[in-house]
Amino acid sequence: MNKCVISFLLICVAYVADSLSIDSTFNRDKYECGGTECTGENQRCIPKGNDYFCDCQKDFKLVDETLKGIKDIECRDKYECLGTECTGENQICIPKGNDYFCDCQKDFKLVDEGKKGTKVIQCKDFDTTPGELSTRFNYLTSTPGELPTRFKYLTSTRGELSTRFNYLTSTPGELSTSLKYLTSTPGELSTRFKYLTSTRGEFSTRSKSICDEDRNDCVNGAECLQLGNQRFCHCLKGTYGDKCQHMWDCDERYNLKCNYKNGEICAYNTTLEESECLCVESELQYDTEQGKCKKTCVVGNHDCENGAICKTVGNYGFCECRLGTTGHKCERVTDCDFMNCTNTTGGRCDYDRRLEIAKCVCDNGLKYDEYAYECREICNPQKNDCQNGAMCEKEGNYSFCRCIPRSYGHKCEIVDDCESQKVICNENSGARCGINMDFRGAECLCDNGLKYDEESLTCRETCNFYKNKCENGAHCNRIGAYLFCDCPPGYFGHRCEEVTDKGEYSPLLFILLCITSGFLLISTITLVIIFIKFRSRRNK
């Protein structure tokens, strides 16, 4: 009895351990991140089944959202400067994670270096001595307020430009008001240009080189103008450089953030006299709201997908994608990359416009089981039409059969050991292969309370050691996992009540008959011999 109890407990422990191992398979991915996979800046590793993908850390987001769910990504700060944060003189906003700090514009530095990386700062020019160019320029003179004598457009009057220039004013020390980049202070150029000085009435020459009118080597709409005996490029608003080749708004620290990696370039629009992001591919246009090159759409043509609408941005129409979708026409559902719907029979990923989420849908009348990650038939909780001990349980909007270990199928009708033919039942016995719920193992199952006899390969009633109902001298013995009447030769049936064949003698009966017949024959012969001898003696 003790051995039976111990065996039963061992089977239960094995089943629980097997169930836990299966549950853990559903609850977590097989892959475990080691911390050495995603080495890019502000990246982290995310397990995905038996593999992984890279994602951005908290307070950072993908540079390109279309690359979500892969390993090759780039991350950037979540915060995006709007230009209204740092309002101090000569200040700019710098993103920092999900926040920002203030810094000085180019050619300016902090008044207090101890406040670097904060929002409360003050900026000052690099030049420290009034009336003198900064020492970082190579063309300083030894006399404050005067350009070097090697330049041809000096005058004999200190602090005054040569009268040979066309855009002088009648007031010494002041440039003509016809120039676009004058400041409110007479005689001083705007501080946003790199080649200015803080000296009244003085013109910096550090970024000017001679241009050629015939070749027209000035760029970005600049004009090659005569200044004294030489010609120089006269830059339009927002451009600078020897040939006006640089654009202020295209500087990475300023307004425009064109992503060259995605086929966007920063260029100068000479008509509007401002910089803008342009797309390298001719069929794409730059969406200023989303900050990327996209295919255009036409309002009213319904050429956007997944419930998106075509919205006019600037001079073009772009598809305004709903939450969870992306692409030129919003044709891609982002979460479909992780749901693996297409790995199941008849399954595919679709977009629920009402809930704005991705979901798996199935064909052929099947429903998607979010617990088992596959398309399956639904079950009826009232009838519990599941097999092999499975229960019909509700998951989401539908009910599915929850199979026990070593069984599967829409209704859990398939058993591993039966499918692999480890357990084979006699077809003529009426038994079928299934799971014994007491022992959670596969065996041949019979109806009407009968058990399968592995010796006779039939379904039979069981017997009891203490109430032996076996007939014809049979005994109640263990055969396989159950107790059956062990019939002697010539008998069969649940209690050995049936004779093997009533039309012929059984082997035992035949032997007894032979012995009896032989005994009778010998006895008869013996009596005959005795009778003959007795007669012969009497006649004498």
XYZ file of C-alpha atoms in Angstrom:
540
model
C 0.000 0.000 0.000
C 2.840 2.393 0.901
C 4.506 1.709 -2.460
C 1.299 2.655 -4.307
C 0.996 5.960 -2.402
C 4.672 6.852 -3.070
C 4.264 6.021 -6.775
C 1.183 8.199 -7.010
C 2.950 11.160 -5.301
C 5.958 10.841 -7.642
C 3.641 10.947 -10.674
C 1.901 14.081 -9.307
C 5.237 15.836 -8.673
C 6.403 15.014 -12.205
C 3.174 16.381 -13.667
C 3.389 19.647 -11.666
C 7.034 20.140 -12.696
C 6.130 19.499 -16.321
C 3.220 21.979 -16.092
C 5.453 24.649 -14.572
C 8.024 24.215 -17.308
C 5.322 24.610 -19.947
C 3.838 27.676 -18.223
C 7.269 29.287 -18.039
C 7.614 28.726 -21.767
C 4.488 30.837 -22.332
C 5.436 33.492 -19.790
C 8.898 34.500 -20.965
C 11.136 34.503 -24.012
C 13.869 31.916 -24.322
C 16.496 34.553 -25.104
C 18.097 36.364 -22.166
C 19.903 39.652 -22.811
C 23.487 39.731 -21.569
C 24.007 43.492 -21.837
C 26.537 43.270 -24.675
C 24.127 43.068 -27.632
C 22.991 46.668 -28.240
C 26.115 48.816 -27.871
C 24.806 51.974 -29.543
C 24.337 55.153 -27.552
C 21.276 55.070 -25.232
C 20.203 51.610 -26.441
C 18.963 48.523 -24.637
C 18.337 44.858 -25.526
C 14.761 43.467 -25.717
C 14.217 39.636 -25.875
C 12.052 38.432 -28.766
C 11.361 34.686 -28.716
C 14.686 32.938 -29.302
C 16.352 36.184 -30.484
C 16.428 39.887 -29.548
C 16.060 43.382 -30.978
C 17.353 46.790 -29.901
C 15.253 49.632 -28.509
C 15.958 53.041 -26.987
C 16.355 53.618 -23.281
C 13.891 55.697 -21.269
C 13.746 59.386 -22.298
C 15.105 58.523 -25.766
C 13.355 57.563 -28.982
C 14.184 56.108 -32.404
C 15.644 58.412 -35.037
C 13.661 56.388 -37.611
C 10.434 54.799 -36.296
C 10.262 52.501 -39.354
C 13.289 50.600 -38.014
C 11.441 49.558 -34.844
C 11.986 45.919 -33.891
C 15.412 45.391 -35.514
C 18.979 45.479 -34.227
C 20.449 48.306 -36.314
C 18.926 51.476 -34.836
C 19.872 54.972 -33.671
C 18.425 56.767 -30.657
C 17.944 60.450 -29.961
C 16.592 62.590 -27.158
C 12.809 62.573 -26.740
C 12.724 66.312 -26.129
C 12.468 68.521 -29.215
C 13.389 72.191 -28.887
C 10.707 74.581 -30.148
C 12.867 77.720 -30.083
C 10.929 79.295 -27.207
C 12.794 77.732 -24.298
C 16.072 79.686 -24.035
C 15.104 83.327 -24.609
C 18.302 84.924 -23.310
C 20.596 86.836 -25.665
C 22.647 84.586 -27.968
C 21.266 81.387 -26.401
C 20.092 78.080 -27.927
C 18.142 75.079 -26.591
C 19.949 71.715 -26.369
C 17.837 68.503 -25.856
C 18.892 66.294 -22.948
C 16.877 63.073 -22.613
C 13.305 64.068 -21.857
C 14.318 67.627 -20.887
C 16.662 70.374 -22.161
C 19.346 72.826 -21.087
C 20.537 76.166 -22.477
C 23.849 76.814 -24.185
C 25.487 79.706 -26.025
C 25.339 80.165 -29.778
C 28.393 79.704 -31.894
C 31.117 82.363 -31.285
C 29.734 83.029 -27.776
C 30.684 81.541 -24.443
C 29.248 81.222 -20.956
C 29.767 84.089 -18.524
C 29.790 81.511 -15.682
C 31.157 78.090 -16.700
C 29.819 76.659 -13.419
C 26.263 76.924 -14.797
C 27.033 74.780 -17.844
C 24.243 72.259 -18.532
C 21.555 74.325 -16.744
C 18.729 76.544 -17.984
C 19.801 79.749 -16.216
C 22.866 81.056 -18.104
C 24.341 84.216 -19.655
C 26.415 84.400 -22.835
C 29.156 86.808 -23.957
C 31.214 87.381 -27.099
C 34.694 85.939 -27.391
C 36.095 89.492 -27.942
C 37.030 91.116 -24.662
C 38.751 94.378 -25.620
C 36.600 97.149 -27.152
C 37.991 98.606 -30.351
C 40.049 95.556 -31.174
C 39.425 92.344 -33.111
C 39.554 89.042 -31.195
C 43.025 87.541 -30.860
C 41.777 84.383 -32.578
C 41.816 86.254 -35.911
C 45.080 86.289 -37.862
C 44.611 89.739 -39.369
C 44.689 91.918 -36.272
C 46.523 95.165 -36.285
C 48.577 96.728 -33.566
C 46.378 99.801 -33.623
C 42.908 99.438 -32.052
C 40.034 100.444 -34.294
C 41.991 100.183 -37.554
C 42.265 97.488 -40.248
C 45.768 96.336 -41.318
C 47.454 98.461 -43.957
C 47.744 95.542 -46.361
C 44.014 95.871 -47.173
C 43.278 98.209 -50.039
C 40.151 99.805 -48.641
C 41.640 101.592 -45.624
C 41.156 105.283 -45.149
C 43.343 107.869 -43.555
C 40.715 108.449 -40.922
C 40.624 106.025 -38.023
C 37.427 104.081 -37.540
C 36.047 105.003 -40.956
C 35.652 102.937 -44.131
C 37.049 104.178 -47.405
C 34.924 106.643 -49.328
C 35.536 104.489 -52.390
C 32.848 102.045 -51.243
C 29.432 102.481 -52.803
C 27.465 101.862 -49.624
C 29.008 104.428 -47.293
C 26.814 106.956 -45.586
C 27.390 110.596 -44.975
C 28.019 109.819 -41.314
C 31.616 108.644 -40.621
C 31.876 105.265 -38.956
C 28.506 104.009 -40.120
C 27.567 101.599 -42.925
C 24.836 102.368 -45.392
C 21.308 101.596 -44.223
C 20.700 99.855 -47.546
C 22.495 96.782 -46.219
C 20.174 94.192 -44.711
C 22.345 93.197 -41.792
C 22.783 96.493 -39.947
C 22.155 96.649 -36.219
C 20.531 99.351 -34.169
C 23.976 100.507 -33.122
C 25.593 102.766 -35.742
C 28.880 101.514 -37.147
C 28.460 97.951 -35.954
C 27.478 94.853 -37.922
C 25.050 92.269 -36.521
C 26.631 89.812 -34.084
C 25.035 86.807 -35.795
C 27.571 87.024 -38.640
C 30.932 85.357 -38.059
C 32.995 88.068 -39.655
C 31.909 90.994 -37.475
C 33.806 92.757 -34.773
C 32.633 94.646 -31.737
C 34.562 97.718 -32.859
C 32.530 100.637 -34.071
C 33.124 101.580 -37.699
C 35.380 98.668 -38.511
C 34.851 95.865 -41.071
C 36.223 92.343 -40.483
C 37.804 90.667 -43.506
C 38.451 87.195 -42.154
C 35.912 85.275 -44.282
C 36.120 87.136 -47.562
C 37.971 85.958 -50.643
C 37.943 87.230 -54.194
C 35.196 86.000 -56.542
C 35.089 85.799 -60.330
C 32.189 87.539 -62.064
C 32.624 85.575 -65.309
C 32.596 82.193 -63.598
C 29.896 83.321 -61.180
C 31.448 81.177 -58.433
C 29.216 82.582 -55.690
C 26.531 80.133 -54.561
C 23.112 80.209 -52.878
C 21.973 83.203 -54.948
C 24.921 85.403 -53.934
C 26.177 88.132 -56.306
C 29.807 88.919 -57.094
C 30.107 92.688 -56.370
C 32.909 95.170 -56.833
C 34.404 96.384 -53.522
C 37.250 98.752 -54.178
C 39.695 97.103 -56.581
C 38.421 93.563 -55.866
C 35.207 91.617 -56.218
C 33.591 89.741 -53.320
C 30.492 87.531 -52.959
C 27.575 89.474 -51.527
C 25.584 86.830 -49.534
C 21.815 86.686 -49.201
C 20.135 86.607 -45.815
C 20.947 83.483 -43.823
C 24.100 82.504 -45.792
C 27.801 83.093 -45.153
C 31.276 81.968 -46.203
C 33.803 82.957 -48.878
C 31.385 81.946 -51.613
C 28.255 82.142 -49.424
C 28.282 78.349 -49.382
C 27.199 78.016 -45.739
C 23.657 78.400 -44.390
C 22.955 79.395 -40.809
C 19.733 77.404 -40.436
C 21.443 74.269 -41.792
C 23.985 74.333 -38.985
C 23.293 71.288 -36.787
C 23.045 73.480 -33.678
C 20.366 75.736 -35.132
C 16.887 75.442 -36.613
C 16.789 72.722 -39.269
C 17.545 69.093 -38.375
C 17.650 67.465 -41.799
C 18.576 63.778 -41.450
C 21.097 63.133 -44.227
C 20.960 59.404 -43.493
C 17.315 59.257 -44.586
C 17.899 61.058 -47.872
C 17.199 64.605 -46.686
C 19.498 67.530 -47.381
C 19.499 71.104 -46.194
C 19.481 73.597 -49.089
C 18.867 77.306 -49.680
C 15.713 78.576 -51.353
C 16.829 81.722 -53.194
C 13.223 82.778 -53.877
C 12.160 82.747 -50.227
C 15.701 83.620 -49.060
C 15.652 80.898 -46.400
C 17.016 77.400 -45.861
C 14.829 74.315 -46.072
C 15.054 70.498 -46.022
C 14.806 68.859 -49.444
C 14.581 65.186 -50.466
C 17.193 63.527 -52.666
C 14.630 61.193 -54.273
C 12.581 63.179 -56.755
C 9.305 61.352 -56.020
C 9.454 62.308 -52.330
C 8.699 65.608 -50.641
C 9.707 66.819 -47.180
C 7.003 66.704 -44.512
C 7.890 69.563 -42.171
C 5.544 68.311 -39.429
C 6.942 64.778 -39.237
C 10.467 65.785 -40.243
C 10.966 63.151 -42.954
C 10.740 62.593 -46.714
C 7.453 60.991 -47.737
C 5.349 60.216 -50.788
C 2.587 62.725 -51.291
C -1.133 62.060 -51.391
C -4.093 63.881 -52.903
C -6.846 65.092 -50.607
C -10.093 63.279 -51.382
C -8.528 60.388 -53.329
C -8.567 57.979 -50.344
C -5.060 56.735 -51.149
C -4.065 56.528 -47.450
C -4.482 53.187 -45.651
C -5.568 51.944 -42.209
C -7.958 54.839 -41.638
C -5.373 57.592 -42.254
C -6.391 60.902 -43.853
C -4.551 63.028 -46.406
C -3.567 66.341 -44.801
C -2.106 69.395 -46.520
C 1.224 70.492 -45.055
C 2.736 73.512 -46.806
C 2.488 72.949 -50.547
C 1.942 69.173 -50.418
C -0.444 66.558 -49.089
C 0.803 63.815 -46.747
C -0.938 60.872 -45.085
C -1.474 61.595 -41.397
C -1.081 58.143 -39.821
C -3.141 56.931 -36.897
C -1.594 55.563 -33.714
C 0.330 52.345 -34.329
C 0.753 52.781 -38.114
C 3.564 54.167 -40.239
C 4.823 54.345 -43.839
C 4.300 56.705 -46.771
C 0.643 55.658 -47.033
C 0.359 54.445 -43.398
C 0.310 50.929 -44.839
C 2.505 49.407 -42.159
C 1.134 48.414 -38.729
C 4.034 48.815 -36.289
C 3.065 46.166 -33.727
C 2.631 43.528 -36.443
C 6.431 43.122 -36.436
C 6.235 41.573 -32.951
C 2.966 39.631 -33.042
C 4.071 36.845 -35.467
C 0.517 36.358 -36.726
C 1.701 34.963 -40.085
C 3.530 32.105 -38.322
C 0.186 30.450 -37.549
C -2.054 28.583 -39.978
C -4.359 31.052 -41.717
C -3.349 33.941 -39.449
C -2.483 37.486 -40.463
C -1.985 40.827 -38.720
C -4.641 43.493 -39.199
C -5.375 46.983 -37.816
C -8.390 47.695 -35.610
C -9.319 51.273 -36.513
C -11.817 51.607 -33.655
C -9.320 50.629 -30.927
C -6.255 51.836 -32.907
C -4.341 48.637 -32.161
C -2.875 45.752 -34.144
C -4.544 42.349 -33.848
C -4.239 38.866 -35.340
C -7.144 37.607 -37.457
C -7.743 34.132 -38.933
C -9.361 32.606 -42.023
C -11.571 29.494 -42.446
C -13.830 30.389 -39.512
C -11.052 30.083 -36.925
C -10.396 32.602 -34.150
C -7.045 33.808 -32.851
C -6.092 32.355 -29.459
C -3.971 35.073 -27.784
C -2.858 32.593 -25.097
C -1.574 29.888 -27.478
C -0.622 32.372 -30.277
C -2.420 30.426 -33.012
C -5.670 30.151 -34.964
C -8.065 27.615 -33.384
C -11.680 26.442 -33.296
C -13.715 27.876 -30.453
C -15.363 25.628 -27.832
C -18.673 25.762 -25.941
C -18.260 26.361 -22.177
C -21.789 25.005 -21.528
C -21.135 21.664 -23.265
C -17.369 21.541 -22.553
C -16.746 19.741 -25.845
C -12.988 19.519 -25.190
C -11.307 16.098 -24.989
C -8.633 14.401 -22.882
C -9.370 16.340 -19.703
C -9.120 19.789 -21.310
C -11.295 22.681 -20.058
C -13.128 25.239 -22.203
C -11.929 28.655 -20.967
C -12.631 32.214 -22.143
C -9.704 34.211 -23.598
C -10.591 37.710 -24.819
C -13.814 37.555 -26.833
C -13.732 33.781 -27.441
C -13.480 30.442 -25.583
C -10.826 27.822 -26.372
C -9.893 24.361 -25.102
C -6.956 24.513 -22.677
C -5.084 21.264 -23.257
C -3.231 19.420 -20.517
C 0.414 18.427 -21.136
C 1.071 15.895 -23.911
C -2.144 16.721 -25.785
C -2.970 19.267 -28.475
C -5.386 20.119 -31.289
C -8.427 22.398 -31.570
C -10.320 20.216 -29.052
C -7.163 18.632 -27.521
C -8.063 15.445 -29.378
C -4.479 14.548 -30.292
C -2.195 12.844 -27.733
C 1.573 12.709 -28.263
C 2.051 9.026 -27.334
C -0.962 8.012 -29.412
C 0.221 10.027 -32.416
C 3.722 8.522 -32.202
C 2.150 5.010 -31.746
C 3.847 4.404 -28.425
C 0.390 3.225 -27.334
C -1.559 1.014 -29.833
C -5.102 -0.243 -29.184
C -6.790 -3.282 -30.765
C -9.178 -1.942 -33.393
C -11.764 -4.703 -32.710
C -11.805 -4.073 -28.956
C -13.758 -0.809 -29.110
C -10.982 0.967 -27.186
C -9.430 4.295 -28.231
C -6.089 5.879 -27.359
C -6.370 8.820 -24.940
C -5.159 10.285 -21.631
C -5.919 8.653 -18.280
C -6.755 11.634 -16.052
C -5.763 9.728 -12.882
C -2.202 9.127 -14.042
C -1.982 11.855 -16.752
C -0.561 9.307 -19.169
C -1.668 7.873 -22.521
C -3.452 4.477 -22.590
C -6.271 2.600 -24.337
C -9.616 3.854 -22.977
C -12.889 1.884 -22.953
C -16.494 3.001 -22.529
C -19.064 2.005 -19.879
C -16.505 1.813 -17.055
C -14.509 -1.021 -18.654
C -10.718 -1.196 -18.664
C -8.338 -2.386 -21.347
C -6.796 -5.849 -20.776
C -3.323 -5.726 -22.365
C -3.129 -9.570 -22.552
C -6.462 -10.351 -24.188
C -6.519 -6.942 -25.971
C -10.173 -6.479 -25.017
C -12.234 -4.162 -22.827
C -13.192 -6.001 -19.584
C -14.659 -5.475 -16.139
C -12.130 -5.281 -13.338
C -12.199 -7.587 -10.297
C -11.358 -7.221 -6.608
C -8.868 -9.166 -4.482
C -11.283 -9.263 -1.539
C -14.494 -9.950 -3.458
C -13.415 -12.576 -5.971
C -16.290 -12.863 -8.433
C -14.241 -14.853 -10.945
C -15.782 -18.194 -12.097
C -14.557 -21.599 -13.285
C -11.555 -21.557 -10.962
C -10.203 -18.224 -12.197
C -8.323 -15.868 -9.837
C -8.265 -12.014 -9.626
C -4.746 -11.046 -10.727
C -3.032 -7.773 -11.831
C -2.649 -7.539 -15.609
C -0.909 -4.293 -16.595
C -2.340 -1.399 -14.563
C -5.647 -3.099 -13.555
C -7.065 -6.263 -11.850
C -8.814 -8.798 -14.102
C -10.049 -12.379 -13.708
C -7.177 -14.569 -14.969
C -9.148 -17.228 -16.874
C -7.931 -20.823 -17.065
C -7.620 -22.420 -20.531
C -10.933 -22.927 -22.232
C -12.709 -19.982 -20.591
C -13.115 -16.277 -21.280
C -15.336 -13.312 -20.445
C -15.359 -10.620 -17.753
C -15.560 -13.301 -14.996
C -14.294 -16.281 -17.120
C -17.903 -17.436 -17.357
C -17.727 -18.290 -21.053
C -16.283 -21.483 -22.554
C -13.787 -21.018 -25.340
C -15.755 -23.241 -27.886
C -18.843 -25.356 -26.908
C -18.609 -27.521 -30.048
C -15.203 -29.113 -29.240
C -13.468 -30.545 -26.202
C -11.079 -28.427 -24.366
C -7.487 -29.745 -24.065
C -7.961 -30.599 -20.354
C -11.211 -32.395 -20.988
C -9.589 -34.343 -23.819
C -6.758 -35.482 -21.531
C -9.208 -36.555 -18.806
C -11.268 -38.402 -21.390
C -8.182 -40.204 -22.686
C -7.139 -41.241 -19.177
C -10.643 -42.428 -18.322
C -10.981 -44.338 -21.583
C -7.590 -46.010 -21.115
C -8.472 -47.008 -17.539
C -11.791 -48.514 -18.635
C -10.118 -50.411 -21.518
C -7.440 -51.901 -19.250
C -10.053 -52.821 -16.657
C -12.207 -54.555 -19.298
C -9.272 -56.533 -20.671
C -8.249 -57.580 -17.169
C -11.758 -58.776 -16.342
C -11.955 -60.768 -19.606
C -8.647 -62.521 -18.868
C -9.753 -63.357 -15.301
C -13.089 -64.698 -16.581
C -11.371 -66.956 -19.189
C -8.981 -68.428 -16.625
C -11.854 -69.050 -14.202
C -13.841 -70.984 -16.868
C -10.879 -73.029 -17.878
C -10.243 -74.199 -14.283
C -13.899 -75.062 -13.780
C -14.036 -77.260 -16.847
C -11.153 -79.374 -15.639
